[in-house]
mmCIF file of C-alpha atoms in Angstrom:
data_model
loop_
_atom_site.group_PDB
_atom_site.id
_atom_site.type_symbol
_atom_site.label_atom_id
_atom_site.label_comp_id
_atom_site.label_asym_id
_atom_site.label_seq_id
_atom_site.Cartn_x
_atom_site.Cartn_y
_atom_site.Cartn_z
ATOM 1 C CA ASP A 1 1.239 20.379 -44.814
ATOM 2 C CA HIS A 2 0.438 18.532 -48.032
ATOM 3 C CA LEU A 3 1.301 15.276 -46.355
ATOM 4 C CA ILE A 4 -1.469 15.754 -43.788
ATOM 5 C CA PRO A 5 -4.621 13.793 -44.857
ATOM 6 C CA PRO A 6 -7.756 15.912 -45.433
ATOM 7 C CA PHE A 7 -9.925 13.362 -43.712
ATOM 8 C CA GLY A 8 -9.368 10.914 -40.986
ATOM 9 C CA CYS A 9 -11.437 8.592 -38.852
ATOM 10 C CA ALA A 10 -10.887 6.360 -35.747
ATOM 11 C CA LEU A 11 -13.014 3.406 -34.642
ATOM 12 C CA ASP A 12 -12.865 1.221 -31.623
ATOM 13 C CA GLY A 13 -12.287 -2.594 -31.688
ATOM 14 C CA ASP A 14 -15.803 -3.476 -32.885
ATOM 15 C CA ALA A 15 -16.236 -0.287 -34.894
ATOM 16 C CA ASP A 16 -19.325 0.892 -33.100
ATOM 17 C CA ARG A 17 -17.765 4.088 -31.892
ATOM 18 C CA ASN A 18 -16.239 6.665 -34.184
ATOM 19 C CA MET A 19 -14.106 9.809 -34.189
ATOM 20 C CA ILE A 20 -14.058 12.264 -37.181
ATOM 21 C CA LEU A 21 -10.898 14.192 -37.947
ATOM 22 C CA GLY A 22 -9.913 16.650 -40.518
ATOM 23 C CA LYS A 23 -6.594 18.240 -41.283
ATOM 24 C CA GLN A 24 -5.384 19.275 -37.847
ATOM 25 C CA CYS A 25 -9.028 19.359 -36.839
ATOM 26 C CA PHE A 26 -11.185 17.391 -34.437
ATOM 27 C CA VAL A 27 -15.019 17.105 -34.522
ATOM 28 C CA SER A 28 -16.591 16.425 -31.153
ATOM 29 C CA PRO A 29 -19.161 13.697 -30.994
ATOM 30 C CA SER A 30 -21.955 16.116 -30.275
ATOM 31 C CA ASP A 31 -21.041 18.364 -33.185
ATOM 32 C CA SER A 32 -20.601 15.463 -35.497
ATOM 33 C CA LEU A 33 -24.253 14.273 -34.687
ATOM 34 C CA ALA A 34 -25.549 17.788 -35.272
ATOM 35 C CA ILE A 35 -23.722 18.232 -38.563
ATOM 36 C CA ILE A 36 -24.975 14.830 -39.847
ATOM 37 C CA ALA A 37 -28.499 15.966 -38.918
ATOM 38 C CA ALA A 38 -28.178 19.373 -40.677
ATOM 39 C CA ASN A 39 -26.819 17.838 -43.838
ATOM 40 C CA GLY A 40 -28.789 14.552 -43.809
ATOM 41 C CA LYS A 41 -31.635 15.151 -46.200
ATOM 42 C CA LYS A 42 -29.479 16.929 -48.854
ATOM 43 C CA ALA A 43 -26.310 14.786 -48.620
ATOM 44 C CA ILE A 44 -27.101 11.349 -47.318
ATOM 45 C CA PRO A 45 -29.273 9.013 -49.503
ATOM 46 C CA GLN A 46 -30.626 7.167 -46.464
ATOM 47 C CA PHE A 47 -32.235 10.461 -45.369
ATOM 48 C CA LYS A 48 -33.566 11.717 -48.712
ATOM 49 C CA VAL A 49 -37.232 11.672 -47.489
ATOM 50 C CA GLY A 50 -36.112 13.564 -44.332
ATOM 51 C CA ILE A 51 -35.252 12.633 -40.783
ATOM 52 C CA LEU A 52 -38.480 11.905 -38.909
ATOM 53 C CA GLY A 53 -36.818 11.149 -35.491
ATOM 54 C CA LEU A 54 -33.827 12.540 -33.733
ATOM 55 C CA ALA A 55 -32.462 11.605 -30.334
ATOM 56 C CA ARG A 56 -29.499 12.362 -28.149
ATOM 57 C CA SER A 57 -28.466 11.245 -24.654
ATOM 58 C CA MET A 58 -28.966 13.819 -21.874
ATOM 59 C CA PRO A 59 -25.153 14.507 -21.430
ATOM 60 C CA THR A 60 -24.778 15.168 -25.183
ATOM 61 C CA SER A 61 -24.627 18.943 -26.001
ATOM 62 C CA LYS A 62 -27.653 20.859 -27.218
ATOM 63 C CA ALA A 63 -26.040 21.345 -30.736
ATOM 64 C CA LEU A 64 -28.628 18.771 -32.020
ATOM 65 C CA ASP A 65 -31.507 20.718 -30.495
ATOM 66 C CA VAL A 66 -30.677 23.827 -32.629
ATOM 67 C CA VAL A 67 -30.581 21.905 -35.813
ATOM 68 C CA ALA A 68 -33.873 20.054 -34.902
ATOM 69 C CA ARG A 69 -35.747 23.354 -34.362
ATOM 70 C CA LYS A 70 -34.793 24.543 -37.849
ATOM 71 C CA HIS A 71 -34.945 21.341 -39.892
ATOM 72 C CA LEU A 72 -36.604 18.391 -38.188
ATOM 73 C CA GLU A 73 -39.674 17.107 -39.903
ATOM 74 C CA GLY A 74 -40.622 14.692 -37.109
ATOM 75 C CA PHE A 75 -39.901 14.512 -33.418
ATOM 76 C CA GLN A 76 -36.873 14.917 -31.151
ATOM 77 C CA PHE A 77 -36.165 12.909 -27.980
ATOM 78 C CA GLU A 78 -33.679 13.334 -25.202
ATOM 79 C CA THR A 79 -32.946 10.113 -23.383
ATOM 80 C CA PRO A 80 -30.801 8.757 -20.574
ATOM 81 C CA THR A 81 -27.477 7.354 -21.331
ATOM 82 C CA GLY A 82 -27.766 3.897 -22.935
ATOM 83 C CA TRP A 83 -28.336 2.780 -26.644
ATOM 84 C CA LYS A 84 -31.378 0.640 -25.520
ATOM 85 C CA TYR A 85 -33.348 3.819 -25.245
ATOM 86 C CA PHE A 86 -32.593 4.825 -28.851
ATOM 87 C CA SER A 87 -33.505 1.270 -30.032
ATOM 88 C CA GLY A 88 -36.823 1.367 -28.397
ATOM 89 C CA LEU A 89 -37.600 4.698 -30.082
ATOM 90 C CA MET A 90 -36.774 3.401 -33.471
ATOM 91 C CA ASP A 91 -39.343 0.613 -33.167
ATOM 92 C CA LEU A 92 -41.948 2.788 -31.521
ATOM 93 C CA ASP A 93 -45.426 2.833 -33.202
ATOM 94 C CA ASP A 94 -44.194 0.557 -35.929
ATOM 95 C CA GLY A 95 -41.239 2.760 -36.884
ATOM 96 C CA GLU A 96 -43.216 5.994 -37.149
ATOM 97 C CA TYR A 97 -40.006 8.014 -36.427
ATOM 98 C CA SER A 98 -37.877 6.293 -39.099
ATOM 99 C CA PRO A 99 -35.626 7.455 -40.696
ATOM 100 C CA PHE A 100 -34.146 7.964 -37.329
ATOM 101 C CA LEU A 101 -30.771 9.533 -36.325
ATOM 102 C CA CYS A 102 -29.324 9.363 -32.857
ATOM 103 C CA GLY A 103 -26.103 9.703 -30.966
ATOM 104 C CA GLU A 104 -24.320 10.317 -27.625
ATOM 105 C CA GLU A 105 -21.398 12.258 -26.342
ATOM 106 C CA SER A 106 -19.278 9.084 -25.857
ATOM 107 C CA PHE A 107 -18.514 8.756 -29.698
ATOM 108 C CA GLY A 108 -21.598 6.634 -30.534
ATOM 109 C CA THR A 109 -23.671 7.523 -33.638
ATOM 110 C CA GLY A 110 -26.250 5.558 -35.473
ATOM 111 C CA ALA A 111 -29.507 5.427 -37.357
ATOM 112 C CA SER A 112 -32.545 3.158 -37.752
ATOM 113 C CA HIS A 113 -30.905 0.711 -40.205
ATOM 114 C CA ILE A 114 -29.455 -1.168 -37.153
ATOM 115 C CA ARG A 115 -30.262 -1.181 -33.472
ATOM 116 C CA GLU A 116 -26.761 -0.449 -32.305
ATOM 117 C CA LYS A 117 -24.018 2.256 -32.673
ATOM 118 C CA ASP A 118 -22.493 2.023 -36.087
ATOM 119 C CA GLY A 119 -19.106 3.681 -36.468
ATOM 120 C CA LEU A 120 -18.649 2.620 -40.012
ATOM 121 C CA TRP A 121 -21.899 4.149 -40.994
ATOM 122 C CA ALA A 122 -20.969 7.442 -39.337
ATOM 123 C CA VAL A 123 -17.709 7.569 -41.385
ATOM 124 C CA LEU A 124 -19.724 6.833 -44.646
ATOM 125 C CA ALA A 125 -22.156 9.609 -43.656
ATOM 126 C CA TRP A 126 -19.340 12.120 -43.302
ATOM 127 C CA LEU A 127 -17.931 11.023 -46.619
ATOM 128 C CA SER A 128 -21.346 11.657 -48.239
ATOM 129 C CA ILE A 129 -21.367 15.133 -46.547
ATOM 130 C CA LEU A 130 -17.823 15.877 -47.943
ATOM 131 C CA ALA A 131 -19.001 14.683 -51.454
ATOM 132 C CA TYR A 132 -22.031 16.997 -51.261
ATOM 133 C CA HIS A 133 -19.981 20.047 -50.403
ATOM 134 C CA ASN A 134 -17.393 19.289 -53.068
ATOM 135 C CA PRO A 135 -19.279 18.883 -56.330
ATOM 136 C CA ASP A 136 -16.596 20.509 -58.444
ATOM 137 C CA PRO A 137 -13.158 18.692 -58.232
ATOM 138 C CA THR A 138 -11.467 21.667 -59.920
ATOM 139 C CA LYS A 139 -12.157 23.902 -56.903
ATOM 140 C CA PRO A 140 -10.333 23.912 -53.525
ATOM 141 C CA LEU A 141 -11.464 21.197 -51.160
ATOM 142 C CA VAL A 142 -14.193 22.114 -48.673
ATOM 143 C CA GLY A 143 -12.775 20.125 -45.800
ATOM 144 C CA VAL A 144 -13.912 18.762 -42.386
ATOM 145 C CA GLN A 145 -12.877 22.052 -40.660
ATOM 146 C CA ASP A 146 -14.642 24.214 -43.172
ATOM 147 C CA ILE A 147 -17.869 22.223 -42.616
ATOM 148 C CA ARG A 148 -17.508 22.216 -38.862
ATOM 149 C CA ASP A 149 -16.722 25.962 -38.766
ATOM 150 C CA ASN A 150 -19.636 26.823 -41.152
ATOM 151 C CA HIS A 151 -21.973 24.860 -38.981
ATOM 152 C CA TRP A 152 -20.814 26.932 -35.911
ATOM 153 C CA LYS A 153 -21.492 30.148 -37.790
ATOM 154 C CA GLU A 154 -24.976 29.113 -38.657
ATOM 155 C CA TYR A 155 -26.089 27.205 -35.457
ATOM 156 C CA GLY A 156 -23.602 28.383 -32.837
ATOM 157 C CA ARG A 157 -20.937 26.514 -30.937
ATOM 158 C CA HIS A 158 -21.869 24.293 -27.947
ATOM 159 C CA TYR A 159 -19.674 23.288 -25.057
ATOM 160 C CA TYR A 160 -20.565 20.475 -22.533
ATOM 161 C CA CYS A 161 -19.052 18.725 -19.648
ATOM 162 C CA ARG A 162 -20.081 15.344 -18.121
ATOM 163 C CA TYR A 163 -19.263 14.107 -14.642
ATOM 164 C CA ASP A 164 -19.310 10.350 -13.760
ATOM 165 C CA TYR A 165 -19.160 8.963 -10.237
ATOM 166 C CA ASP A 166 -18.078 5.307 -10.236
ATOM 167 C CA GLY A 167 -17.644 2.797 -7.499
ATOM 168 C CA LEU A 168 -19.839 4.488 -4.947
ATOM 169 C CA THR A 169 -21.847 2.768 -2.336
ATOM 170 C CA MET A 170 -25.674 3.335 -2.416
ATOM 171 C CA GLU A 171 -25.268 5.536 0.727
ATOM 172 C CA THR A 172 -22.603 7.721 -0.753
ATOM 173 C CA ALA A 173 -24.388 7.929 -4.098
ATOM 174 C CA THR A 174 -27.584 9.110 -2.364
ATOM 175 C CA LYS A 175 -25.710 11.782 -0.476
ATOM 176 C CA VAL A 176 -24.186 12.925 -3.746
ATOM 177 C CA MET A 177 -27.607 13.347 -5.272
ATOM 178 C CA GLU A 178 -29.006 15.084 -2.046
ATOM 179 C CA THR A 179 -26.085 17.494 -2.266
ATOM 180 C CA ILE A 180 -26.745 18.203 -5.919
ATOM 181 C CA ARG A 181 -30.372 18.849 -5.140
ATOM 182 C CA GLU A 182 -29.480 21.257 -2.337
ATOM 183 C CA ARG A 183 -27.230 23.188 -4.785
ATOM 184 C CA MET A 184 -30.015 23.265 -7.268
ATOM 185 C CA ALA A 185 -32.418 24.684 -4.816
ATOM 186 C CA GLU A 186 -29.873 27.454 -4.071
ATOM 187 C CA HIS A 187 -29.142 28.365 -7.654
ATOM 188 C CA GLY A 188 -32.547 27.554 -9.219
ATOM 189 C CA GLU A 189 -33.802 30.890 -8.167
ATOM 190 C CA LYS A 190 -30.945 32.677 -9.855
ATOM 191 C CA ARG A 191 -31.790 31.792 -13.468
ATOM 192 C CA GLY A 192 -30.741 34.621 -15.655
ATOM 193 C CA LEU A 193 -27.785 35.785 -13.441
ATOM 194 C CA THR A 194 -24.296 35.802 -14.829
ATOM 195 C CA TYR A 195 -21.456 33.847 -13.276
ATOM 196 C CA GLY A 196 -17.964 34.509 -14.619
ATOM 197 C CA GLY A 197 -19.300 35.911 -17.813
ATOM 198 C CA LEU A 198 -21.687 32.968 -18.251
ATOM 199 C CA LYS A 199 -25.455 33.311 -17.945
ATOM 200 C CA LEU A 200 -27.307 30.680 -16.058
ATOM 201 C CA TYR A 201 -30.091 29.586 -18.362
ATOM 202 C CA ASN A 202 -31.466 26.539 -16.679
ATOM 203 C CA ILE A 203 -30.858 23.996 -13.878
ATOM 204 C CA GLU A 204 -32.931 20.834 -13.613
ATOM 205 C CA GLU A 205 -33.063 17.191 -12.590
ATOM 206 C CA PHE A 206 -33.486 15.162 -15.765
ATOM 207 C CA ILE A 207 -36.546 12.866 -15.728
ATOM 208 C CA TYR A 208 -37.303 10.505 -18.662
ATOM 209 C CA ILE A 209 -40.620 8.780 -19.176
ATOM 210 C CA ASP A 210 -39.837 6.039 -21.604
ATOM 211 C CA PRO A 211 -42.567 6.115 -24.290
ATOM 212 C CA THR A 212 -42.045 2.343 -25.030
ATOM 213 C CA ASP A 213 -43.176 1.284 -21.621
ATOM 214 C CA ASN A 214 -43.941 4.380 -19.526
ATOM 215 C CA ASN A 215 -41.126 3.495 -17.229
ATOM 216 C CA LYS A 216 -39.781 6.574 -15.303
ATOM 217 C CA LEU A 217 -36.076 7.256 -14.861
ATOM 218 C CA SER A 218 -34.774 10.063 -12.725
ATOM 219 C CA GLU A 219 -31.750 11.294 -10.634
ATOM 220 C CA ASN A 220 -29.845 12.578 -13.670
ATOM 221 C CA HIS A 221 -28.634 16.237 -13.413
#
């Protein structure tokens, strides 16, 4: 067990995507984003004045939302998939929402120092968080799993699932969306009911009005 590193990270070829690992522990991208947000002001110098803007892609779990309700000093956005939406928000109103933190469920994390995902930055952010939680080197290490599990205890644990439909013709894709809308109509009136031990809280078609150009994007569920 002493041979297992207490901290690990993985990056893709151009280091824009990241994965955070502890000793026999994995941090999901959605949890990683929420944990950085929760610890940002106190642990990461870049956010010492606070985080004025937060954003996540629509398929990303709502873990970030819970942190935002408790700590955010600015505004939170929920966007379609695509980093270009985050970049536009960073520059909105001459950077009104900077310092800005954002991320997506596909292992992308970043902030307003650059207009792209930055895996190396995310790793450094986690090292800063670890340093903050370990001020005394004579005491046992507060590791990645401890930080993750303590975050769950305070904010709850979130699960999510994303479905992608690739290589469809426009006709088939339209039928898929129509079928989903039909199912939504059937279940939309059943909010609050329990299915297999899980309570249906909400079901909706995600519509995004881009504040940078007022462009409307829909057909995301």
